[in-house]
């Protein structure tokens, strides 16, 4: 399956019921693994120290009432019925909301944005309504566009949500696996249990992270059945406990019991909300993993399977606890104590498997969101390995995987109880939800063009609920809540410093780029010897000639016969269609053989390997030469303040009527006998092993200049491709502020030295790479 073809398909189209139900079943293992394992630790964390279980059962009923209404308001009402509709062309998550806002309000943090990017078919979902209808909405958009401080605040807000998701990627595996393993405490003495629980949890976590590089596609088919079996178990046990111990527990679903709970427990009850909050951990995954499924399938899975199963599970635990009082032994107020003795071991095994599945989902989600951040210039370059050639989105990042494993083990060994793990996880979860609520309010006004009153109501209603839980989690700062704050602060500083350094580097290159007039004075030979081959000059610039080119020309006595200034950039859309991948233009007169090629990727697109990418790149230049720069799909580069034109060219797989490129062995060349195509070949050489051929349609007629240009391009392709990259060092100018000197001289340089080089990140062969060193004083 071609990844680009699969990704470009419209996911909003009507689907058959069979397809919807299949996707809904598959989403159980990917989306709901974390949310479905929350009954393992919610009651145990809630009754840890803040409140105790009295004979009146008012605390149990109050907690059940809070859990029920929290599940109803946040995952069901907010996410299923509202937030899922704010998809970015089928993609979800914090950066999807930020991407929508960037396109509707021009607040993008990407430095090399072009107006030409707005011509992408996926850039806007509704081209007929490009601006808010209300005056307040228009003023809000213009205010965001005018003030850089607000744009930076919006970026920081999105990064905070992203960092908390990364923090949750550390905390969720720890608390899920540890809570599942804690069921051993009912099967052995307390003295032996404390020496077994932590080691077993650590072994499971080590195995989980060690197997990440194999990908999940080999065992992914087991995820949904495991979670489905787990949900069936907890719902059946819940129904059994309801009828066995307290069949009137349904009365606790009334919001009246929340009032009674807070009135009786007061401050301690408010602090215990941090434990109740854990019942919605994993809710954000419904939106973050939207790109792998459809809205309807996720809604069906939650409303028909996950939601009723969780409600029954929590009601069953409450029914059992209402008939059993354990005094101060809060460890007995947990999940496994409500499981019948004969089922305890089978349920323990299923719980561990479900915890592993939920942990796997959050780890994969962490890899995915870091890839998005890296694509949008907000994370240092890392190695991204695609573990499946057929399933889009399954990636593995070695550096992040081992960092997550070390942090996860440190939290498990350091805390050794669900109370502090729950406090930490709860704060991370509720912070992400608050960020989503804030960004959604802007989406309602700027993207959905609804009134500001609707946005205020949304923020006030859901923000009030989440702020209550946030305050209850934040007060547990010393009791574990400091962990996500510390982790998020470290990641936030690293991400913002990298983004700041990237912006400053681009601004320096813009200010010091070489003018085309300088190039014209060198003549067609550029003042040096032109050797055979293609030189790909990597640059972040979408216009002008980079400073590294002039530095190279003045120090090296030879250059390639064909030069391509290559810019690989990300655009604020999830996917770029293959037919819109390349923007190709010509720099200077044709005899100079200088081209500019801008390759556009979405933040969730898969980058091809170097050989396939090279062939697509040469094809795009050949198609540009054949069609000419004044075709119907030409885009005037006045948009990017340059006087040459850029033409949209797709990949080889998108056009069957255009130019065709083949590479044949000289010993096995088959003649092309067709009246519809004619062939331009490069002259044979005795030392060549392969010959490049361009097979072109008969019409329109090409002039001799275009034929010669194509022939020279083929000769250069056969001679080989060399990659010229700038290896730049940045220093802050003398007299710069303390913060700037620290960010550039220490922060950015430290991250640059310890991150992947551009050659590794772009999958460039080292044997064909030439780096040009420069020092930037910014």
XYZ file of C-alpha atoms in Angstrom:
778
model
C 0.000 0.000 0.000
C 1.311 3.447 -0.900
C 1.374 5.464 2.309
C 0.760 8.756 0.545
C -2.176 7.341 -1.401
C -3.688 5.882 1.764
C -3.212 9.103 3.700
C -4.695 11.299 1.001
C -7.990 9.448 0.969
C -10.938 11.365 2.379
C -11.767 10.066 5.835
C -14.974 12.038 6.156
C -16.796 10.170 3.402
C -19.709 7.912 4.225
C -18.626 4.509 5.389
C -20.513 1.265 5.521
C -21.682 0.019 8.862
C -19.248 -2.883 8.588
C -16.329 -0.482 8.187
C -17.527 1.718 11.055
C -17.951 -1.223 13.419
C -14.540 -2.615 12.435
C -12.869 0.721 13.146
C -14.823 1.034 16.394
C -13.563 -2.374 17.536
C -9.969 -1.563 16.569
C -10.149 1.775 18.410
C -10.723 -0.061 21.697
C -7.100 -1.195 21.769
C -5.533 2.019 20.504
C -7.689 4.768 21.989
C -9.291 3.386 25.136
C -6.557 1.270 26.724
C -5.626 3.958 29.249
C -9.191 5.085 30.002
C -10.446 1.528 30.503
C -7.812 0.692 33.143
C -8.654 3.669 35.368
C -10.954 1.605 37.667
C -7.778 -0.061 38.940
C -6.721 3.001 40.924
C -9.490 5.639 41.137
C -11.067 4.591 44.460
C -7.703 3.665 45.940
C -6.242 7.093 45.111
C -9.361 8.950 46.249
C -9.457 7.322 49.691
C -5.680 7.408 50.130
C -5.504 9.918 53.020
C -7.866 12.811 52.444
C -11.159 11.135 53.307
C -12.236 7.929 55.047
C -15.103 5.533 54.499
C -17.761 6.040 57.184
C -20.700 3.854 58.159
C -23.177 6.138 56.371
C -21.556 5.446 52.976
C -21.941 9.129 52.076
C -18.304 9.256 50.979
C -18.671 6.204 48.702
C -21.863 7.507 47.131
C -20.404 10.988 46.731
C -17.312 9.663 44.974
C -19.472 7.521 42.668
C -21.631 10.544 41.837
C -18.530 12.620 41.025
C -17.080 9.827 38.887
C -20.327 9.375 36.946
C -20.849 13.048 36.177
C -17.179 13.620 35.395
C -17.284 10.776 32.880
C -20.497 12.181 31.444
C -19.425 15.816 31.140
C -15.804 15.536 30.026
C -15.283 12.460 27.810
C -18.882 12.116 26.635
C -20.179 15.666 26.279
C -16.987 17.647 25.708
C -14.879 15.285 23.631
C -17.368 13.008 21.859
C -19.939 15.652 20.941
C -17.851 18.832 20.615
C -14.052 18.517 20.443
C -14.023 15.646 17.929
C -15.643 17.995 15.420
C -12.591 20.295 15.554
C -10.474 17.909 13.514
C -7.735 19.191 11.234
C -8.653 17.391 8.006
C -9.165 14.191 9.964
C -6.341 14.696 12.476
C -6.695 15.530 16.159
C -4.635 16.579 19.149
C -3.193 19.768 20.603
C -1.133 20.573 17.527
C -4.143 19.955 15.290
C -6.000 22.748 17.085
C -2.930 24.977 16.886
C -2.590 24.178 13.179
C -6.202 25.197 12.558
C -5.647 28.504 14.337
C -2.418 29.139 12.408
C -4.230 28.807 9.101
C -7.252 30.879 10.023
C -5.463 33.672 11.859
C -1.950 33.732 10.338
C -0.190 33.106 13.627
C 2.012 30.280 12.388
C 5.346 29.835 14.146
C 6.964 28.351 11.033
C 9.523 30.829 9.677
C 9.409 29.875 5.985
C 5.672 30.063 5.337
C 4.555 31.137 1.862
C 1.308 32.463 0.540
C 1.643 29.683 -2.021
C 1.009 27.201 0.815
C -2.486 28.585 1.174
C -3.288 27.145 -2.267
C -2.982 23.615 -0.878
C -6.271 21.762 -1.087
C -6.172 20.813 2.603
C -5.115 24.236 3.838
C -8.686 25.279 4.628
C -11.693 23.118 5.169
C -14.172 25.802 4.122
C -12.858 28.277 1.585
C -16.149 30.126 1.341
C -15.924 31.312 4.939
C -12.360 32.434 5.361
C -13.046 35.056 7.999
C -15.212 35.259 11.095
C -18.665 36.692 10.481
C -18.900 38.720 13.685
C -17.066 41.986 14.252
C -15.682 40.707 17.544
C -14.297 37.638 15.790
C -12.657 39.785 13.113
C -11.114 42.050 15.733
C -9.856 39.030 17.646
C -8.157 37.642 14.555
C -6.576 40.980 13.627
C -5.357 41.393 17.219
C -3.670 37.984 17.138
C -2.065 38.789 13.779
C -0.734 42.177 14.900
C 0.763 41.315 18.269
C 3.734 38.973 18.343
C 3.379 38.562 22.106
C -0.033 36.949 21.671
C 1.332 34.658 18.965
C 4.154 33.541 21.244
C 1.676 33.028 24.080
C -0.450 30.846 21.804
C 2.618 28.812 20.857
C 3.659 28.420 24.502
C 0.114 27.332 25.387
C 0.225 24.635 22.705
C 3.691 23.570 23.871
C 2.502 23.318 27.491
C -0.239 20.945 26.423
C 2.255 18.971 24.360
C 4.752 18.753 27.214
C 2.059 17.515 29.578
C 1.170 14.803 27.055
C 4.836 13.769 27.031
C 4.784 13.791 30.846
C 1.687 11.606 30.740
C 3.663 9.241 28.530
C 5.983 8.753 31.508
C 3.340 8.543 34.221
C 0.639 6.417 32.577
C 2.766 3.278 32.064
C 4.023 3.558 35.639
C 0.650 3.900 37.344
C -1.186 1.480 35.023
C 1.309 -1.362 35.345
C 1.931 -0.755 39.057
C -1.810 -0.710 39.816
C -2.371 -3.895 37.834
C 0.484 -5.669 39.631
C -0.779 -4.421 43.006
C -3.398 -7.171 42.879
C -0.688 -9.491 44.173
C -1.107 -7.953 47.636
C -4.265 -9.962 48.197
C -2.519 -13.228 47.347
C 0.545 -13.002 49.592
C 1.599 -11.557 52.921
C 2.361 -7.866 53.256
C 6.019 -8.587 54.112
C 6.582 -10.514 50.882
C 4.364 -8.318 48.753
C 6.436 -5.145 49.132
C 9.499 -6.999 47.809
C 7.647 -8.407 44.786
C 5.378 -5.609 43.565
C 8.013 -3.051 42.476
C 10.431 -5.544 40.818
C 7.616 -7.188 38.840
C 6.313 -3.807 37.676
C 9.833 -2.733 36.657
C 10.428 -5.952 34.709
C 7.170 -5.488 32.806
C 8.049 -1.865 32.013
C 11.557 -2.769 30.822
C 10.149 -5.453 28.527
C 7.511 -3.011 27.255
C 10.035 -0.346 26.268
C 12.614 -2.858 24.996
C 10.124 -4.239 22.488
C 9.138 -0.839 21.084
C 11.544 -1.018 18.154
C 9.673 -4.017 16.753
C 6.563 -1.872 16.323
C 3.017 -2.731 17.306
C 1.825 -4.040 13.945
C 2.898 -7.594 14.811
C 0.818 -7.804 17.981
C -1.559 -4.921 17.365
C -4.352 -7.301 16.413
C -4.387 -8.459 20.063
C -4.920 -4.981 21.516
C -8.635 -4.635 20.831
C -9.538 -8.185 22.040
C -7.537 -7.636 25.254
C -9.276 -4.339 26.054
C -12.648 -5.767 25.026
C -12.107 -8.733 27.358
C -11.067 -6.370 30.150
C -14.147 -4.167 29.693
C -16.363 -7.251 29.671
C -14.721 -8.473 32.888
C -15.135 -5.246 34.835
C -18.709 -4.739 33.661
C -19.745 -8.304 34.566
C -18.039 -8.026 37.953
C -19.742 -4.664 38.425
C -23.194 -6.104 37.696
C -22.476 -9.025 40.057
C -21.471 -6.685 42.887
C -24.495 -4.442 42.346
C -26.994 -7.283 42.688
C -24.938 -9.114 45.324
C -24.212 -6.258 47.725
C -26.232 -3.094 47.041
C -28.782 -2.972 44.241
C -29.825 0.537 45.304
C -26.424 2.013 44.473
C -27.889 3.592 41.337
C -29.316 6.315 43.575
C -25.781 7.649 44.003
C -25.838 8.803 40.379
C -27.908 11.765 41.522
C -25.877 15.012 41.718
C -27.385 15.511 45.175
C -24.768 13.121 46.577
C -21.980 15.369 45.301
C -23.412 18.175 47.412
C -23.679 15.896 50.451
C -20.116 14.692 49.897
C -18.609 18.180 49.768
C -20.725 19.426 52.652
C -19.542 16.608 54.904
C -15.892 16.350 53.878
C -15.320 20.056 53.008
C -11.603 20.775 52.439
C -10.565 17.126 52.577
C -13.232 16.227 50.048
C -12.014 18.971 47.720
C -8.453 17.612 47.958
C -9.709 14.106 47.182
C -10.967 15.323 43.790
C -7.416 14.753 42.555
C -8.061 11.009 42.864
C -11.526 11.196 41.284
C -9.942 13.008 38.348
C -8.114 9.795 37.386
C -11.368 8.334 36.065
C -10.919 10.392 32.867
C -7.234 9.702 32.219
C -6.889 8.794 28.574
C -9.862 10.858 27.412
C -7.562 13.089 25.366
C -6.587 10.016 23.322
C -10.038 10.068 21.700
C -9.053 13.333 20.040
C -5.305 12.759 19.674
C -5.739 9.416 17.857
C -8.524 10.651 15.604
C -6.294 10.431 12.527
C -6.207 6.624 12.691
C -9.989 6.240 12.842
C -13.152 8.162 12.036
C -15.233 10.365 14.291
C -18.221 8.071 14.064
C -16.266 4.928 14.953
C -14.749 6.564 18.059
C -18.171 7.818 19.142
C -19.733 4.382 18.667
C -16.991 2.652 20.659
C -17.216 5.055 23.588
C -20.981 5.471 23.866
C -21.873 1.807 23.281
C -19.006 -0.070 24.940
C -16.535 1.964 26.998
C -18.874 4.383 28.785
C -21.451 1.820 30.025
C -18.698 -0.637 31.011
C -16.884 1.983 33.092
C -20.110 3.157 34.758
C -21.007 -0.411 35.687
C -17.474 -1.048 36.982
C -17.495 2.005 39.247
C -21.034 1.261 40.458
C -20.013 -2.316 41.252
C -17.002 -1.176 43.284
C -19.175 1.334 45.157
C -21.781 -1.356 45.849
C -19.144 -3.701 47.292
C -17.488 -0.991 49.383
C -20.844 0.192 50.738
C -21.302 -3.236 52.307
C -17.715 -3.545 53.551
C -15.929 -1.085 55.800
C -12.173 -1.289 56.223
C -11.529 1.550 58.629
C -8.149 3.193 58.072
C -6.794 0.494 55.770
C -7.172 2.522 52.607
C -5.209 -0.102 50.633
C -8.280 -2.313 50.844
C -10.403 0.361 49.134
C -9.284 -0.749 45.706
C -10.349 -2.705 42.673
C -9.158 -6.221 43.413
C -10.888 -6.403 46.786
C -14.239 -6.269 44.955
C -13.304 -9.150 42.631
C -14.594 -12.584 43.740
C -11.808 -14.795 45.087
C -12.142 -17.450 42.383
C -11.726 -14.861 39.597
C -8.888 -12.871 41.160
C -5.967 -14.526 39.340
C -7.566 -14.544 35.854
C -8.635 -10.918 36.312
C -5.119 -10.030 37.494
C -3.613 -11.438 34.280
C -6.155 -9.646 32.091
C -5.567 -6.413 34.036
C -1.810 -6.603 33.461
C -2.351 -7.210 29.747
C -4.812 -4.296 29.555
C -2.341 -2.049 31.400
C 0.388 -2.993 28.924
C -1.935 -2.225 26.009
C -2.882 1.139 27.518
C 0.774 1.948 28.153
C 1.676 0.975 24.596
C -0.950 3.350 23.237
C 0.312 6.345 25.235
C 3.949 5.578 24.330
C 3.084 5.442 20.624
C 1.087 8.651 21.031
C 4.108 10.313 22.632
C 6.266 9.325 19.656
C 3.646 10.734 17.312
C 3.326 14.108 19.019
C 7.120 14.511 19.228
C 7.276 13.859 15.479
C 4.705 16.618 14.955
C 6.694 19.020 17.136
C 9.897 18.202 15.261
C 8.188 18.734 11.907
C 6.950 22.159 13.026
C 10.393 23.219 14.264
C 9.621 22.904 17.973
C 11.750 19.892 18.889
C 15.400 18.959 18.224
C 16.063 16.566 15.360
C 15.578 12.934 16.353
C 15.743 9.623 14.545
C 12.271 8.563 13.418
C 11.863 4.911 12.438
C 8.683 3.787 10.697
C 8.003 0.334 12.088
C 5.339 -0.570 9.530
C 5.360 -0.049 5.766
C 1.593 -0.526 5.538
C 0.117 1.162 8.613
C 0.554 4.917 8.687
C 1.596 6.524 11.946
C 3.404 3.620 13.623
C 6.788 5.128 14.446
C 9.601 4.557 16.902
C 12.028 7.169 18.254
C 14.977 5.464 20.005
C 16.182 8.469 22.032
C 12.731 9.272 23.385
C 11.987 5.606 24.086
C 14.974 5.162 26.422
C 14.388 8.532 28.105
C 10.779 7.528 28.800
C 11.905 4.145 30.142
C 14.440 5.636 32.552
C 11.956 8.230 33.828
C 9.201 5.645 34.134
C 11.404 3.299 36.173
C 12.568 6.185 38.360
C 8.968 7.127 39.172
C 7.982 3.527 39.870
C 10.938 2.903 42.180
C 10.827 6.351 43.770
C 7.091 6.505 44.570
C 6.155 2.835 45.046
C 2.488 3.652 45.620
C -0.483 4.706 43.513
C -1.247 7.743 45.665
C 1.677 9.911 44.528
C 1.617 8.441 41.025
C -2.062 9.356 40.826
C -1.401 12.913 41.992
C 1.238 13.322 39.293
C -0.824 11.747 36.525
C -3.935 13.706 37.458
C -2.217 17.076 37.147
C -0.781 16.171 33.720
C -4.161 14.999 32.446
C -6.164 17.997 33.635
C -3.595 20.478 32.315
C -3.877 19.008 28.819
C -7.660 19.277 29.053
C -7.473 22.910 30.149
C -5.206 23.716 27.193
C -7.648 21.974 24.859
C -10.516 24.007 26.315
C -8.645 27.291 25.779
C -7.661 26.458 22.208
C -11.166 25.192 21.450
C -12.654 28.539 22.462
C -10.516 30.225 19.788
C -11.416 27.540 17.253
C -15.120 28.159 17.894
C -14.728 31.837 17.013
C -11.995 31.864 14.355
C -12.565 28.537 12.590
C -16.219 27.694 13.164
C -17.260 31.369 12.934
C -19.623 31.099 15.885
C -20.386 33.970 18.217
C -18.043 34.893 21.042
C -20.892 34.180 23.464
C -20.818 30.482 22.485
C -17.046 30.368 23.073
C -17.423 32.054 26.470
C -20.112 29.567 27.491
C -17.872 26.681 26.419
C -14.903 28.006 28.407
C -16.986 28.902 31.440
C -18.798 25.563 31.662
C -16.018 23.078 30.954
C -13.260 25.372 32.223
C -14.978 25.643 35.611
C -15.193 21.862 35.976
C -11.581 21.382 34.928
C -10.335 24.304 37.030
C -11.889 22.682 40.100
C -9.994 19.464 39.456
C -6.842 21.386 38.521
C -6.844 23.217 41.860
C -7.338 19.933 43.734
C -4.381 18.411 41.839
C -2.117 21.429 42.177
C -2.442 21.469 45.970
C -0.817 18.009 45.956
C 2.408 19.580 44.645
C 4.613 18.093 47.365
C 2.865 14.745 47.191
C 3.819 13.880 43.617
C 2.226 16.618 41.519
C 5.623 18.277 41.125
C 6.736 15.522 38.745
C 4.698 16.527 35.647
C 5.496 20.195 36.350
C 9.227 19.473 36.473
C 9.158 17.242 33.390
C 7.032 19.685 31.440
C 9.255 22.604 32.396
C 12.359 20.800 31.134
C 10.711 19.801 27.858
C 9.128 23.248 27.454
C 12.452 25.054 27.869
C 14.159 22.690 25.422
C 11.392 23.016 22.842
C 11.077 26.782 23.083
C 14.863 27.327 22.994
C 15.117 25.121 19.901
C 12.256 27.000 18.250
C 13.772 30.361 19.205
C 17.170 29.361 17.812
C 15.567 28.072 14.603
C 13.736 31.370 14.113
C 16.880 33.447 14.746
C 18.901 31.285 12.372
C 16.305 31.725 9.627
C 16.159 35.486 10.189
C 19.960 35.670 9.874
C 19.867 33.692 6.624
C 17.165 35.999 5.264
C 19.237 39.078 6.090
C 22.424 37.623 4.588
C 21.067 35.850 1.536
C 22.796 36.515 -1.784
C 21.021 38.584 -4.397
C 20.316 37.235 -7.865
C 22.236 40.193 -9.329
C 25.389 38.851 -7.714
C 24.723 35.493 -9.313
C 24.197 36.999 -12.753
C 27.581 38.699 -12.617
C 29.294 35.309 -12.330
C 28.047 34.142 -15.717
C 26.717 30.704 -16.724
C 29.787 28.932 -15.296
C 29.370 30.758 -11.954
C 33.007 31.795 -12.329
C 34.291 28.261 -11.698
C 34.527 24.894 -13.409
C 31.195 23.055 -13.748
C 31.656 19.319 -13.235
C 29.205 16.528 -14.081
C 26.503 15.701 -11.569
C 23.718 17.295 -9.602
C 24.387 19.408 -6.536
C 21.539 19.678 -4.029
C 22.108 22.738 -1.864
C 19.964 22.295 1.244
C 18.536 25.513 2.604
C 15.678 26.709 4.763
C 15.078 29.680 2.457
C 12.128 29.658 0.088
C 13.482 32.661 -1.822
C 16.927 34.028 -2.580
C 20.286 32.278 -2.530
C 21.680 31.096 0.833
C 24.917 32.502 2.206
C 26.502 29.047 2.279
C 26.415 29.031 -1.530
C 28.593 32.123 -1.847
C 30.851 30.747 0.887
C 31.197 27.509 -1.049
C 31.812 29.211 -4.404
C 34.596 31.362 -3.006
C 36.400 28.389 -1.445
C 35.905 25.486 -3.866
C 37.156 25.713 -7.461
C 34.445 23.490 -9.000
C 30.697 23.034 -8.908
C 28.134 20.703 -10.422
C 26.636 21.219 -13.859
C 23.101 21.234 -12.400
C 22.416 23.017 -9.129
C 19.201 22.646 -7.163
C 18.468 24.825 -4.144
C 16.398 22.370 -2.136
C 14.098 23.424 0.694
C 12.343 20.660 2.622
C 9.690 22.372 4.712
C 6.693 21.554 6.839
C 3.378 23.307 6.389
C 0.640 23.657 9.033
C -1.560 20.921 7.572
C -1.529 17.249 8.557
C -0.958 15.950 5.044
C 0.102 17.337 1.674
C -1.290 15.480 -1.306
C 1.358 13.852 -3.549
C 0.209 15.899 -6.540
C 0.985 19.090 -4.588
C 4.275 17.951 -3.076
C 6.812 19.963 -5.123
C 7.150 23.617 -6.014
C 9.751 23.989 -8.775
C 11.215 27.153 -10.282
C 14.223 28.329 -12.256
C 16.805 30.816 -10.995
C 18.406 33.056 -13.567
C 18.696 32.231 -17.306
C 18.185 28.634 -18.450
C 21.826 28.163 -19.423
C 22.795 28.568 -15.738
C 20.995 25.282 -14.925
C 19.953 26.587 -11.510
C 16.652 25.419 -10.043
C 14.755 25.937 -6.848
C 12.704 23.062 -5.471
C 10.503 23.397 -2.394
C 9.291 20.075 -1.005
C 6.261 20.428 1.235
C 5.275 17.936 3.920
C 2.459 17.958 6.439
C 3.250 17.457 10.104
C 2.019 13.849 9.939
C 3.404 12.949 6.519
C 5.875 10.122 6.012
C 9.196 11.168 4.476
C 10.324 8.806 1.738
C 13.731 7.146 1.675
C 16.576 8.869 -0.122
C 16.442 6.886 -3.400
C 12.714 7.285 -3.963
C 12.938 10.924 -2.940
C 15.769 11.558 -5.414
C 13.767 10.029 -8.261
C 10.702 12.120 -7.405
C 12.871 15.225 -7.197
C 14.476 14.648 -10.626
C 11.062 13.848 -12.067
C 9.620 17.110 -10.744
C 12.435 19.140 -12.330
C 12.063 17.266 -15.639
C 8.305 17.841 -15.617
C 8.907 21.514 -14.891
C 11.265 21.760 -17.875
C 8.784 19.964 -20.145
C 5.749 21.981 -19.147
C 7.563 25.300 -18.797
C 7.259 27.762 -15.925
C 4.253 29.596 -17.401
C 1.790 26.731 -17.227
C -1.726 26.918 -15.885
C -0.570 25.746 -12.478
C 2.214 28.293 -12.095
C 2.288 30.320 -8.894
C 3.767 33.777 -9.051
C 6.589 34.077 -6.531
C 5.811 37.728 -5.993
C 4.070 36.139 -3.030
C 7.480 35.287 -1.625
C 9.145 38.434 -2.946
C 11.121 36.892 -5.776
C 10.839 37.527 -9.461
C 10.867 33.973 -10.805
C 7.819 31.689 -10.896
C 7.135 28.425 -9.135
C 5.183 25.544 -10.615
C 3.295 22.913 -8.635
C 4.509 19.438 -9.626
C 3.405 16.146 -8.134
C 5.294 12.917 -7.557
C 5.795 10.296 -10.224
C 2.855 8.205 -9.006
C 0.343 11.037 -9.462
C 0.588 11.512 -13.225
C 0.390 8.880 -15.935
C 0.127 11.332 -18.845
C 3.280 13.292 -18.068
C 6.945 12.532 -18.362
C 8.127 9.058 -17.369
C 11.584 8.344 -15.948
C 13.299 4.950 -15.992
C 16.753 3.653 -15.123
C 17.928 0.746 -17.289
C 21.013 -1.374 -17.392
C 22.996 -0.856 -20.579
C 23.054 -4.631 -21.106
C 19.290 -4.964 -20.954
C 17.634 -2.034 -22.732
C 14.355 -2.710 -24.417
C 13.340 -0.454 -27.328
C 10.277 1.677 -26.836
C 8.019 1.308 -29.838
C 5.087 3.606 -29.282
C 3.572 6.409 -31.270
C 2.321 8.218 -28.219
C 5.673 8.794 -26.512
C 9.124 9.700 -27.701
C 12.322 9.079 -25.825
C 15.194 11.334 -24.861
C 18.245 9.410 -23.738
C 21.650 10.360 -22.533
C 24.661 9.419 -24.679
C 26.051 5.993 -23.747
C 29.374 5.780 -21.981
C 31.564 2.731 -21.680
C 31.825 3.001 -17.912
C 28.124 3.533 -17.215
C 26.166 0.712 -15.616
C 22.784 2.373 -15.896
C 21.171 4.800 -18.244
C 18.473 7.302 -17.331
C 15.627 7.706 -19.783
C 12.852 10.288 -19.953
C 9.855 9.094 -21.951
C 7.621 12.032 -22.784
C 4.234 12.482 -24.436
C 4.292 13.539 -28.074
C 2.451 16.788 -27.464
C 2.856 19.574 -26.697
C 5.909 20.131 -28.913
C 9.142 20.967 -27.133
C 11.747 23.365 -28.430
C 15.376 22.425 -28.804
C 16.323 24.349 -25.676
C 14.046 22.209 -23.493
C 15.388 19.013 -25.085
C 18.942 20.072 -24.403
C 18.040 20.985 -20.833
C 16.487 17.558 -20.250
C 19.459 15.788 -21.811
C 21.838 17.637 -19.536
C 19.660 16.808 -16.533
C 19.857 13.103 -17.423
C 23.628 13.225 -17.810
C 23.906 14.902 -14.423
C 21.609 12.288 -12.815
C 23.744 9.459 -14.155
C 26.905 11.106 -12.841
C 25.442 11.172 -9.342
C 23.917 13.479 -6.753
C 25.834 15.341 -4.074
C 24.209 16.961 -1.035
C 25.614 20.272 0.153
C 24.507 21.189 3.666
C 25.366 24.089 5.892
C 26.877 23.145 9.241
C 26.322 26.390 11.119
C 27.401 27.518 14.559
C 25.502 30.345 16.184
C 26.773 32.868 18.677
C 24.931 35.769 20.222
C 26.369 39.158 19.302
C 28.292 41.133 21.854
C 25.958 43.345 23.797
C 23.059 40.885 23.596
C 20.907 40.340 26.648
C 21.623 37.667 29.207
C 18.617 35.564 28.216
C 19.531 35.669 24.524
C 23.163 34.737 25.200
C 22.089 31.856 27.417
C 19.472 30.625 24.919
C 21.785 30.779 21.881
C 25.281 30.130 23.219
C 24.342 27.420 25.687
C 20.798 26.148 25.190
C 20.528 25.959 21.406
C 24.146 24.886 20.878
C 23.804 22.153 23.503
C 20.666 20.816 21.794
C 22.262 21.082 18.337
C 25.346 19.141 19.389
C 23.310 16.405 21.068
C 20.609 15.998 18.432
C 20.695 14.253 15.088
C 22.552 15.949 12.270
C 20.561 17.147 9.233
C 22.008 14.293 7.179
C 20.605 11.720 9.598
C 17.250 13.424 10.006
C 16.804 13.705 6.229
C 18.117 10.158 5.491
C 20.913 11.540 3.324
C 23.713 9.093 2.389
C 26.931 10.142 4.116
C 29.107 9.248 1.114
C 27.298 11.861 -0.982
C 27.290 14.631 1.631
C 29.410 17.751 1.735
C 29.042 20.071 4.716
C 29.877 23.769 4.552
C 30.804 25.239 7.934
C 29.789 28.774 8.864
C 29.529 30.838 12.036
C 26.452 33.037 12.532
C 26.621 35.980 14.926
C 23.041 36.873 15.578
